[in-house]
Coordinates of N, CA, C and O in Angstrom, one line a residue:
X23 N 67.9 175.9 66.9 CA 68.9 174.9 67.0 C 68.8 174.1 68.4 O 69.2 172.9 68.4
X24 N 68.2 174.6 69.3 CA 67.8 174.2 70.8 C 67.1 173.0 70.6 O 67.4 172.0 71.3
X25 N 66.1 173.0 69.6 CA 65.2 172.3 69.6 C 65.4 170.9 69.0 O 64.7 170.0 69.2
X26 N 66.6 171.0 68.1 CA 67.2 169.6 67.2 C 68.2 169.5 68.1 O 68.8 168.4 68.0
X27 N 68.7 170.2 69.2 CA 69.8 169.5 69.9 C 68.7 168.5 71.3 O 68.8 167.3 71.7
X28 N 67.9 169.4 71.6 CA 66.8 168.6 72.6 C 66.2 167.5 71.9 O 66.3 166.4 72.6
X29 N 65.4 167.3 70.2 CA 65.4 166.0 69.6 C 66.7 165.2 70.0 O 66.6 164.4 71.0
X30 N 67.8 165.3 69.2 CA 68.7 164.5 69.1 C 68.9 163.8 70.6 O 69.1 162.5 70.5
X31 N 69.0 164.5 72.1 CA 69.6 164.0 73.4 C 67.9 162.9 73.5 O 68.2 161.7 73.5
X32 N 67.0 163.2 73.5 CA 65.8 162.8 73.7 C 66.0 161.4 73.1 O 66.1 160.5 73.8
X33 N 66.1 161.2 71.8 CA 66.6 160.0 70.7 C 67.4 158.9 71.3 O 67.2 157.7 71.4
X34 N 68.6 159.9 71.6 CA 70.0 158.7 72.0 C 69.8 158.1 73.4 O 70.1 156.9 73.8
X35 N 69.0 159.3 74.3 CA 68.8 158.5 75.7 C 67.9 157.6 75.1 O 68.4 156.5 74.9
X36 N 66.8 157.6 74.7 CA 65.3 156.3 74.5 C 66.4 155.0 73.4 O 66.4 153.8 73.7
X37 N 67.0 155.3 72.7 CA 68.0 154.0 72.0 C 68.6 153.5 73.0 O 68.4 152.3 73.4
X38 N 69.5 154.4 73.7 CA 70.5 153.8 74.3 C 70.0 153.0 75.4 O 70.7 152.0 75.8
X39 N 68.6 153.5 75.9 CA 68.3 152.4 77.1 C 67.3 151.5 76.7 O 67.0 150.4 77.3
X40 N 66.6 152.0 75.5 CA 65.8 150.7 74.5 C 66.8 149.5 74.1 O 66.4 148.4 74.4
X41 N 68.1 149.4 73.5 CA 69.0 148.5 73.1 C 69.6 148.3 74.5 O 70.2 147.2 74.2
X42 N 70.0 148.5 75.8 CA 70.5 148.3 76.7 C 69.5 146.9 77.1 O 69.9 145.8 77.5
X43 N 68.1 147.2 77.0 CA 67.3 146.1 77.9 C 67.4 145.4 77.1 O 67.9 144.3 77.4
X44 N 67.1 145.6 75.6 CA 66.9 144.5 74.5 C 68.5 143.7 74.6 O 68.5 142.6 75.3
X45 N 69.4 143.9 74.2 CA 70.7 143.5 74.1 C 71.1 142.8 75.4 O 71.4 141.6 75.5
X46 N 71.0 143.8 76.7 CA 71.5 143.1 77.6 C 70.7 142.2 78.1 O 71.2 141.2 78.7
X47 N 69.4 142.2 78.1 CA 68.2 141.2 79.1 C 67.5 140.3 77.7 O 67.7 139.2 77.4
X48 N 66.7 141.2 77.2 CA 65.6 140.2 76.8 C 66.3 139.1 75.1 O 66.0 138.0 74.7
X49 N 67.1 140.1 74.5 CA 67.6 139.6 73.4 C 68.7 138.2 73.8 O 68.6 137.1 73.3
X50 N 69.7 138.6 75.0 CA 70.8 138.3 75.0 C 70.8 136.1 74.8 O 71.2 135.3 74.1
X51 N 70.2 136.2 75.8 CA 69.4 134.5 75.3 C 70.0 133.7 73.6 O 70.8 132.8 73.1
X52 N 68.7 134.9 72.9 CA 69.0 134.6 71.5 C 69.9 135.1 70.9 O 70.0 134.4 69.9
X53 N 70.7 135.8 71.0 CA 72.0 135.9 70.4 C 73.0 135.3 70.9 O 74.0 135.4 70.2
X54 N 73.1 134.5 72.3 CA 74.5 133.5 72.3 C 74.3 132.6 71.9 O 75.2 131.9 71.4
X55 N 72.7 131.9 71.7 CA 72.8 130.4 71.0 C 72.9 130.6 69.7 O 73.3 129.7 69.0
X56 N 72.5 132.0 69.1 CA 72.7 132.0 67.5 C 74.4 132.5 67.0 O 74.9 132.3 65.9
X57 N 74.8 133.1 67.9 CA 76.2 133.5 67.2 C 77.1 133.9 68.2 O 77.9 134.8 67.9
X58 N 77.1 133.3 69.5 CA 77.6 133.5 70.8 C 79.2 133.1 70.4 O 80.2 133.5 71.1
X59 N 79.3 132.4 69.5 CA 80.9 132.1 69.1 C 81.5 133.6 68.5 O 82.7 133.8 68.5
X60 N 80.8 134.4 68.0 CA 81.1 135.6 67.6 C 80.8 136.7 68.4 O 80.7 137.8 67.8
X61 N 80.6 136.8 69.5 CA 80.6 138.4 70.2 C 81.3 138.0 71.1 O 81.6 136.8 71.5
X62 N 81.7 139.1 71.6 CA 82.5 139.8 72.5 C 82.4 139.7 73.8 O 81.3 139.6 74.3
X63 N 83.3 139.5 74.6 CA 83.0 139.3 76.0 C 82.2 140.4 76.5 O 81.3 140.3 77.4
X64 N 82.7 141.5 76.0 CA 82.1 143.1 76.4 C 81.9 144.0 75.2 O 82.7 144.0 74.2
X65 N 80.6 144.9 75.3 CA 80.6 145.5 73.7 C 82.3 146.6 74.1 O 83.0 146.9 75.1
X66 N 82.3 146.9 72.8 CA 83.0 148.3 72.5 C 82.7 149.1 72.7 O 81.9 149.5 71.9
X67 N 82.8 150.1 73.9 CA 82.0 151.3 74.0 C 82.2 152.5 73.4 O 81.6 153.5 73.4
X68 N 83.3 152.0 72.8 CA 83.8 153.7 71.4 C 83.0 153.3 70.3 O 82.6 154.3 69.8
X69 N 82.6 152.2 69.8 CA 82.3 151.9 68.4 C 80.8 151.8 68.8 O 80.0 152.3 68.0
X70 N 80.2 151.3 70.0 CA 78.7 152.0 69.6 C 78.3 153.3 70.4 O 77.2 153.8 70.6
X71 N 79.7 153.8 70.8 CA 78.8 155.4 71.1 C 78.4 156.0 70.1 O 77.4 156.6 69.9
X72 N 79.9 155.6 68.9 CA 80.1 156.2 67.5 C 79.0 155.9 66.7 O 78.6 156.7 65.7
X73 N 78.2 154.5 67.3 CA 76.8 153.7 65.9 C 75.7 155.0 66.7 O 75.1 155.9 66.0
X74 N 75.6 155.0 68.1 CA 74.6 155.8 68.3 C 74.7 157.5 67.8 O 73.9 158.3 67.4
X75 N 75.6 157.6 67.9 CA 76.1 159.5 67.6 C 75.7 159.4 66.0 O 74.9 160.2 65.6
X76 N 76.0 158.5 65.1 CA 75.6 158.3 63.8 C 73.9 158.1 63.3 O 73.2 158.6 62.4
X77 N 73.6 157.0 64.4 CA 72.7 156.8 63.7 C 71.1 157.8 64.0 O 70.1 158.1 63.4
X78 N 71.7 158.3 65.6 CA 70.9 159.3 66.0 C 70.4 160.4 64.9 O 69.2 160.5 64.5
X79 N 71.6 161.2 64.4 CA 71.7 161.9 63.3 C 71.0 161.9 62.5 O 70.3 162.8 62.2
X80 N 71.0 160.4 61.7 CA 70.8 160.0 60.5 C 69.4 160.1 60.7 O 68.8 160.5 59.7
X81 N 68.3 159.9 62.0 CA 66.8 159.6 62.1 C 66.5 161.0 62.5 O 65.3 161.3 62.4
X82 N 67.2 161.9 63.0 CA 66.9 163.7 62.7 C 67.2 163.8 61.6 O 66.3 164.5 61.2
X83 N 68.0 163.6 60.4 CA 68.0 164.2 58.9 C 66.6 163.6 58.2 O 65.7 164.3 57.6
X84 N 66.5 162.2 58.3 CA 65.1 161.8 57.2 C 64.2 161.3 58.0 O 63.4 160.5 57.4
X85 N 64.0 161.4 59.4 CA 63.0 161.4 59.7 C 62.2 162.4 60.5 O 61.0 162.2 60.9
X86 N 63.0 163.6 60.9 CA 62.2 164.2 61.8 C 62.9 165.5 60.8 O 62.0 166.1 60.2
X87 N 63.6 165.8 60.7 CA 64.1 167.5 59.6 C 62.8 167.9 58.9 O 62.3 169.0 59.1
X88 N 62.2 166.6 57.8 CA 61.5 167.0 56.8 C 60.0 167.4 57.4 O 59.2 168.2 56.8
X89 N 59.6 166.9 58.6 CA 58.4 167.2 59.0 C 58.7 167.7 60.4 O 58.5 167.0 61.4
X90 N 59.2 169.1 60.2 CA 59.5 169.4 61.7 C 58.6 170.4 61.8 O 57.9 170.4 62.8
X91 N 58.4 171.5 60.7 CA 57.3 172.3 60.2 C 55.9 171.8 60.6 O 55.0 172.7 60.9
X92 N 55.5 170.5 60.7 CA 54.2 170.2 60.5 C 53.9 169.8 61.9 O 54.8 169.5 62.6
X93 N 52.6 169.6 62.3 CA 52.3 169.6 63.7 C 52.2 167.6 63.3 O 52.0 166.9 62.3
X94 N 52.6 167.3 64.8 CA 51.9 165.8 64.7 C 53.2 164.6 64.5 O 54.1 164.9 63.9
X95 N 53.2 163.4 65.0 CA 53.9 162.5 65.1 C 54.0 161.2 63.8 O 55.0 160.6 63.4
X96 N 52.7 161.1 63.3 CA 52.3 159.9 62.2 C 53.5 160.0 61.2 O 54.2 159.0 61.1
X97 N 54.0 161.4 60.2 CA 54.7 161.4 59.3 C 55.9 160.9 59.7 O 56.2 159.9 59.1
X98 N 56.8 161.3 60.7 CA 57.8 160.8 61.7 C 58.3 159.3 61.7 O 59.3 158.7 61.2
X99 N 57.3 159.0 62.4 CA 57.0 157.6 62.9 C 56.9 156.8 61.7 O 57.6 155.8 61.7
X100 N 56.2 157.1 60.6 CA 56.3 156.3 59.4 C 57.7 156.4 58.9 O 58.2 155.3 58.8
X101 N 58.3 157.5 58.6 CA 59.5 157.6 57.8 C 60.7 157.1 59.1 O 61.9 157.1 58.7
X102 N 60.6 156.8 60.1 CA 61.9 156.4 60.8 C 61.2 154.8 61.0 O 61.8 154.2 61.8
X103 N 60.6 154.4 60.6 CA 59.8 152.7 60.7 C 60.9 152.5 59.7 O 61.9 151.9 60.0
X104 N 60.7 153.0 58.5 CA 60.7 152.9 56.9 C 62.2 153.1 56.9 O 62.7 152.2 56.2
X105 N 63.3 154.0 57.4 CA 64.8 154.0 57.6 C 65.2 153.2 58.4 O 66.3 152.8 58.0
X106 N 64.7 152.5 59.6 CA 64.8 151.8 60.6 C 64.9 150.4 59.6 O 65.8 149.6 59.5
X107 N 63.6 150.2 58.8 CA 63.5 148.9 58.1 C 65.3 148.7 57.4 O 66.1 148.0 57.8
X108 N 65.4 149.5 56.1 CA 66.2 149.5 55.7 C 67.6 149.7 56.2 O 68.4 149.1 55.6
X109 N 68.0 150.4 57.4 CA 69.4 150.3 58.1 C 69.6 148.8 58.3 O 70.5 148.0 58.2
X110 N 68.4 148.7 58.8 CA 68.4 146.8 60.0 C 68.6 146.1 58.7 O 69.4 145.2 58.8
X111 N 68.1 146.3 57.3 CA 67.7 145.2 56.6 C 68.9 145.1 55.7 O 69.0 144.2 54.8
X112 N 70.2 146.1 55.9 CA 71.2 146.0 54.8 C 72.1 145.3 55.7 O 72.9 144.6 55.1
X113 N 72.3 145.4 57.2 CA 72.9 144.7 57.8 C 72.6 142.9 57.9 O 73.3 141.9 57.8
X114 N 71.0 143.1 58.2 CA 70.5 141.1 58.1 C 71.3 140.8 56.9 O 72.2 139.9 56.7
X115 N 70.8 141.8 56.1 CA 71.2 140.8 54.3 C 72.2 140.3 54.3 O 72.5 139.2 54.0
X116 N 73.1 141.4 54.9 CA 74.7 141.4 54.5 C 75.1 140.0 55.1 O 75.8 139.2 54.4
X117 N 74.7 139.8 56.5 CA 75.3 138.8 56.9 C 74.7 137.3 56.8 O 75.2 136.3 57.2
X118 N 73.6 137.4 56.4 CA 72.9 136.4 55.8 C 73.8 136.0 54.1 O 73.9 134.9 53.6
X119 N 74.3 137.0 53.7 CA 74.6 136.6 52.2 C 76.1 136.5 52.5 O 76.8 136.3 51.5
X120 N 76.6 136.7 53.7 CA 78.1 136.4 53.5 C 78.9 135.9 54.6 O 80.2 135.7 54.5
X121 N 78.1 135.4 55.8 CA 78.2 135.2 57.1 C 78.3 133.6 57.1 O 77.2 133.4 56.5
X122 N 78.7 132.6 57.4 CA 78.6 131.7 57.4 C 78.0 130.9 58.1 O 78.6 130.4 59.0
X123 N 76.1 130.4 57.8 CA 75.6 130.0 59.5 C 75.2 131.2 60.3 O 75.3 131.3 61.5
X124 N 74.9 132.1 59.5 CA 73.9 132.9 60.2 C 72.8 132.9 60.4 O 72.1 132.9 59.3
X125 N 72.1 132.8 61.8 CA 70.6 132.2 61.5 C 69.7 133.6 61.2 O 70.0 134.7 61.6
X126 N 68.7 133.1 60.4 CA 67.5 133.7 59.8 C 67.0 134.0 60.7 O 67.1 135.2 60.7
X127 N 66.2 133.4 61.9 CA 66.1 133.8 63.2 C 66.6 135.2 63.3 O 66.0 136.1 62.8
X128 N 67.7 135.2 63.8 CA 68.6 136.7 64.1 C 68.4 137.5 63.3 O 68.5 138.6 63.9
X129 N 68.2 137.6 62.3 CA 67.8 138.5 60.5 C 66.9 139.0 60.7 O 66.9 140.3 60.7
X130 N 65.7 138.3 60.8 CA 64.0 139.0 61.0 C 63.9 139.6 62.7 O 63.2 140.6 63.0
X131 N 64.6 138.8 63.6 CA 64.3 139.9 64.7 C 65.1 141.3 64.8 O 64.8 142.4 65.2
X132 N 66.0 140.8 64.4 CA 66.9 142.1 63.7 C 65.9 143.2 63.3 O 65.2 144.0 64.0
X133 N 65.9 143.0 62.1 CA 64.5 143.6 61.2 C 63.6 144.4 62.0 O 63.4 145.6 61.7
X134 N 63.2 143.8 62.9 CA 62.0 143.6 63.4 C 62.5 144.8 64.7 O 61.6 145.6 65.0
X135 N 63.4 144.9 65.3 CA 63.9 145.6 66.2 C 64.0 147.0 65.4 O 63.2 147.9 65.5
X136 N 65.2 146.7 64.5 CA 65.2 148.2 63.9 C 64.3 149.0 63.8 O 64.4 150.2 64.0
X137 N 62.8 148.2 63.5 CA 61.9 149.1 62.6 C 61.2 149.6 64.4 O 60.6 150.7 64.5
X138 N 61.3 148.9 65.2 CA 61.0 149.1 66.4 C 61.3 150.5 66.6 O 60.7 151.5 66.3
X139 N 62.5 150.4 67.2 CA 63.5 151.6 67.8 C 63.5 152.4 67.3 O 63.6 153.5 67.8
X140 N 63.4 152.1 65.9 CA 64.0 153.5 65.1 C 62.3 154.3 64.9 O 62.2 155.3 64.2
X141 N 61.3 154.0 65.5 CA 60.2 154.4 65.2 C 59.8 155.4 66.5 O 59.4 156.5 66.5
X142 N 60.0 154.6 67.7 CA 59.8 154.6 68.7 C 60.4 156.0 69.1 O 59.7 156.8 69.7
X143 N 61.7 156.2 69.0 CA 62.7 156.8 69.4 C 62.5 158.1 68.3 O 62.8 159.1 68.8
X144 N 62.2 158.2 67.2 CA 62.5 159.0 66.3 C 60.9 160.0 67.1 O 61.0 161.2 67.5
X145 N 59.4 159.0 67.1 CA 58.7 159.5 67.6 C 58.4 160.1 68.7 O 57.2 160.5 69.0
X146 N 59.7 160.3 69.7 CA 59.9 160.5 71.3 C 60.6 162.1 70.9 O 60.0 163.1 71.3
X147 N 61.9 162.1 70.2 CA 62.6 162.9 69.7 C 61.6 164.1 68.2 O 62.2 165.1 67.8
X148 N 60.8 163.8 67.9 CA 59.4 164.7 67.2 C 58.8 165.1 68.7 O 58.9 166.3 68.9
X149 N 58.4 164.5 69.5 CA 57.5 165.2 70.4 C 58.4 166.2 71.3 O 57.9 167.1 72.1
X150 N 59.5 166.0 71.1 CA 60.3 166.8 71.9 C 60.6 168.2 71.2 O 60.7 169.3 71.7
X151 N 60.8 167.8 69.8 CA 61.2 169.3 68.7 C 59.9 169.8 69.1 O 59.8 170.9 69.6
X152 N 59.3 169.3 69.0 CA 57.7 169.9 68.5 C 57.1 171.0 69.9 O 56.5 172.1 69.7
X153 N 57.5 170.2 71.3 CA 57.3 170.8 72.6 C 58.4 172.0 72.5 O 58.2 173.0 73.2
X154 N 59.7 171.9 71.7 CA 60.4 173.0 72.0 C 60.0 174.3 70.9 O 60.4 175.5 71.0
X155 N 59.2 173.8 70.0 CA 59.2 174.7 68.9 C 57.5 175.5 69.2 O 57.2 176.5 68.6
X156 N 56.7 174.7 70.2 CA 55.5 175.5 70.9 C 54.3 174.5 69.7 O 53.2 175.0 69.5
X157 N 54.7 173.6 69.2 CA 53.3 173.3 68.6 C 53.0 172.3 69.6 O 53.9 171.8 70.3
X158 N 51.4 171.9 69.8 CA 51.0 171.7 70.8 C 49.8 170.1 70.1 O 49.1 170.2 69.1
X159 N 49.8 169.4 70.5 CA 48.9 168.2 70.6 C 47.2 168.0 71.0 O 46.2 167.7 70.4
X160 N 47.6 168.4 72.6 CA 46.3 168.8 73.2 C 45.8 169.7 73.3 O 44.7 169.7 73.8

């Protein structure tokens, strides 16, 4: 259990300071000219501790659980690309299909982030089970 609690802490710190640069520095640009009439003067810090505590989880259940057994990072990394794609991509849709003037822009980097982070981080949080569970790389 040590070892999915050291995954999971490993995960949420690399998100939380991966979306910190993205969101606060390099994104923030493009998201006031695309939908700056819609955010917040300040995020919510209950509702995305709550997105990170969720979604952390969700990339230890289908992407690091099923191949925790097996030595190596590739299976991981593929399958949290591939959950990452689809989390990011039910949100783009959504608000592409119901959002008024939502730019497409925002959709595909959207996209494009998810499949980022959620690969990145899922593969940080594998090397970390993997270091607690004694399987070895080099």
């Amino acid at each position: 259990m040590k070892k999915y609690f050291a995954a999971y802490l490993s995960i949420a710190i690399v998100m939380v300071v991966l979306d910190f640069i993205w969101l606060a520095i390099i994104a923030k640009p493009i998201y006031q000219s695309g939908i700056g009439h819609l955010m917040a003067p300040e995020p919510n810090l209950l509702f995305a501790g709550l997105f990170y505590m969720v979604y952390v989880l969700a990339l230890i259940i289908f992407s690091i659980k099923p191949y925790a057994s097996s030595p190596g990072l590739r299976k991981t990394t593929i399958a949290a690309a591939i959950f990452g794609f689809f989390v990011y991509a039910s949100y783009d849709l959504t608000n592409l299909a119901v959002l008024k003037n939502w730019p497409i822009n925002l959709a595909l980097i959207g996209l494009a982030w998810g499949i980022f982070i959620s690969s990145i981080s899922a593969t940080i949080g594998k090397f970390v089970l993997d270091r607690f569970a004694k399987i070895r790389y080099f």
